[in-house]
């Protein structure tokens, strides 16, 4: 769409779809073999959607694409013990309460920040060594 003339360029096909406000969708994420730091980064991204600070799709500058995620339940399968419990029970450790979800998020975000700080320290050390100081 040409924003000045509000017409389609050269007869091109134009499809535009939106869903009504308050439409809900179920979202199931499955993350395999992620480190604690990678999970922390994922939680940071999800937090942006939960806070209404992130948008998806096109035409976000026109006010479309705002979504809000409600994080209800986390099913966690960590390590050998977690896998064995999953195989026995058919499900992982459920984090259903807000406190349990907040604790999981806090721990994973902390792990990400620790990994990021360690990476920055290593980069600074390598820079110092390569400059001969």
CSV table of C-alpha atoms in Angstrom, one decimal:
chain,number,residue,atom,x,y,z
A,1,UNK,CA,0.0,0.0,0.0
A,2,UNK,CA,1.3,3.4,-0.9
A,3,UNK,CA,0.9,5.5,2.2
A,4,UNK,CA,0.5,8.7,0.2
A,5,UNK,CA,-2.2,7.6,-2.2
A,6,UNK,CA,-3.6,4.7,0.0
A,7,UNK,CA,-3.8,2.5,-3.1
A,8,UNK,CA,-2.1,-0.8,-4.0
A,9,UNK,CA,1.1,-0.5,-6.1
A,10,UNK,CA,0.6,-1.5,-9.8
A,11,UNK,CA,-2.4,-3.8,-9.3
A,12,UNK,CA,-0.6,-6.1,-6.9
A,13,UNK,CA,-2.7,-8.4,-4.8
A,14,UNK,CA,-3.4,-7.1,-1.3
A,15,UNK,CA,-4.6,-9.1,1.6
A,16,UNK,CA,-5.1,-7.7,5.0
A,17,UNK,CA,-6.3,-9.7,8.0
A,18,UNK,CA,-6.7,-8.9,11.7
A,19,UNK,CA,-8.2,-10.7,14.5
A,20,UNK,CA,-10.6,-9.0,16.9
A,21,UNK,CA,-9.2,-7.6,20.2
A,22,UNK,CA,-9.5,-10.1,23.1
A,23,UNK,CA,-9.1,-13.1,20.7
A,24,UNK,CA,-7.1,-15.7,22.6
A,25,UNK,CA,-4.9,-18.4,21.3
A,26,UNK,CA,-3.1,-21.3,23.2
A,27,UNK,CA,0.7,-21.2,22.9
A,28,UNK,CA,2.8,-24.2,23.7
A,29,UNK,CA,6.6,-23.8,23.5
A,30,UNK,CA,8.9,-26.8,23.6
A,31,UNK,CA,12.5,-26.0,24.2
A,32,UNK,CA,15.0,-28.9,23.9
A,33,UNK,CA,18.6,-29.0,25.2
A,34,UNK,CA,18.7,-25.3,26.2
A,35,UNK,CA,21.2,-24.1,28.7
A,36,UNK,CA,20.1,-22.2,31.8
A,37,UNK,CA,21.4,-19.0,30.1
A,38,UNK,CA,19.4,-19.6,26.9
A,39,UNK,CA,16.3,-20.2,29.0
A,40,UNK,CA,16.9,-16.9,30.8
A,41,UNK,CA,17.1,-15.1,27.4
A,42,UNK,CA,13.8,-16.8,26.4
A,43,UNK,CA,12.2,-15.7,29.7
A,44,UNK,CA,13.4,-12.1,29.1
A,45,UNK,CA,11.7,-12.2,25.6
A,46,UNK,CA,8.5,-13.7,27.0
A,47,UNK,CA,8.4,-11.0,29.7
A,48,UNK,CA,8.3,-8.3,27.1
A,49,UNK,CA,5.2,-9.9,25.6
A,50,UNK,CA,3.7,-10.4,29.1
A,51,UNK,CA,4.2,-6.7,29.8
A,52,UNK,CA,2.6,-5.7,26.5
A,53,UNK,CA,6.0,-4.2,25.3
A,54,UNK,CA,6.4,-6.4,22.1
A,55,UNK,CA,4.4,-6.7,18.9
A,56,UNK,CA,4.1,-9.3,16.2
A,57,UNK,CA,3.2,-9.2,12.5
A,58,UNK,CA,2.9,-6.3,10.1
A,59,UNK,CA,1.6,-2.8,10.5
A,60,UNK,CA,2.8,-2.4,14.0
A,61,UNK,CA,3.4,1.3,13.4
A,62,UNK,CA,-0.3,1.6,12.7
A,63,UNK,CA,-1.2,0.1,16.0
A,64,UNK,CA,-1.6,-3.5,15.0
A,65,UNK,CA,0.2,-6.6,16.4
A,66,UNK,CA,0.0,-5.9,20.1
A,67,UNK,CA,-0.2,-9.1,22.0
A,68,UNK,CA,-0.1,-10.0,25.6
A,69,UNK,CA,1.1,-13.4,26.9
A,70,UNK,CA,-0.3,-14.9,30.1
A,71,UNK,CA,2.2,-17.4,31.4
A,72,UNK,CA,0.0,-20.0,33.1
A,73,UNK,CA,1.9,-23.3,33.5
A,74,UNK,CA,5.4,-24.4,32.9
A,75,UNK,CA,6.3,-28.1,32.6
A,76,UNK,CA,9.9,-28.5,33.4
A,77,UNK,CA,12.0,-31.6,32.5
A,78,UNK,CA,15.6,-31.0,33.6
A,79,UNK,CA,18.4,-33.4,33.8
A,80,UNK,CA,18.5,-37.2,34.1
A,81,UNK,CA,16.2,-37.3,37.1
A,82,UNK,CA,13.6,-35.0,35.4
A,83,UNK,CA,13.7,-37.2,32.3
A,84,UNK,CA,13.2,-40.4,34.3
A,85,UNK,CA,10.3,-38.8,36.2
A,86,UNK,CA,8.8,-37.7,32.9
A,87,UNK,CA,9.1,-41.2,31.5
A,88,UNK,CA,7.4,-42.7,34.6
A,89,UNK,CA,4.6,-40.1,35.0
A,90,UNK,CA,4.1,-38.9,31.5
A,91,UNK,CA,4.7,-35.3,32.4
A,92,UNK,CA,7.4,-33.1,33.8
A,93,UNK,CA,7.5,-31.0,37.0
A,94,UNK,CA,4.6,-28.6,36.7
A,95,UNK,CA,5.1,-25.0,37.9
A,96,UNK,CA,1.5,-23.8,38.2
A,97,UNK,CA,1.6,-21.2,40.9
A,98,UNK,CA,2.7,-17.7,40.2
A,99,UNK,CA,5.4,-18.0,42.9
A,100,UNK,CA,6.8,-21.2,41.3
A,101,UNK,CA,6.8,-19.6,37.8
A,102,UNK,CA,8.4,-16.4,39.1
A,103,UNK,CA,11.1,-18.4,40.9
A,104,UNK,CA,11.9,-20.4,37.7
A,105,UNK,CA,12.0,-17.2,35.7
A,106,UNK,CA,14.2,-15.4,38.2
A,107,UNK,CA,16.7,-18.4,38.4
A,108,UNK,CA,16.9,-18.7,34.6
A,109,UNK,CA,17.3,-14.9,34.0
A,110,UNK,CA,20.0,-14.9,36.7
A,111,UNK,CA,21.8,-17.7,34.9
A,112,UNK,CA,21.7,-15.8,31.6
A,113,UNK,CA,23.1,-12.6,33.3
A,114,UNK,CA,25.9,-14.7,34.9
A,115,UNK,CA,26.7,-16.2,31.5
A,116,UNK,CA,26.6,-12.8,29.8
A,117,UNK,CA,28.9,-11.3,32.5
A,118,UNK,CA,31.4,-14.2,32.1
A,119,UNK,CA,31.4,-13.7,28.3
A,120,UNK,CA,32.1,-10.0,28.7
A,121,UNK,CA,34.9,-10.7,31.2
A,122,UNK,CA,36.4,-13.2,28.7
A,123,UNK,CA,36.1,-10.7,25.8
A,124,UNK,CA,37.8,-8.0,27.9
A,125,UNK,CA,40.6,-10.4,28.9
A,126,UNK,CA,41.2,-11.5,25.3
A,127,UNK,CA,41.2,-7.8,24.2
A,128,UNK,CA,43.8,-7.0,26.8
A,129,UNK,CA,46.0,-10.0,25.8
A,130,UNK,CA,45.8,-9.2,22.1
A,131,UNK,CA,46.8,-5.5,22.8
A,132,UNK,CA,49.8,-6.7,24.8
A,133,UNK,CA,48.7,-5.2,28.2
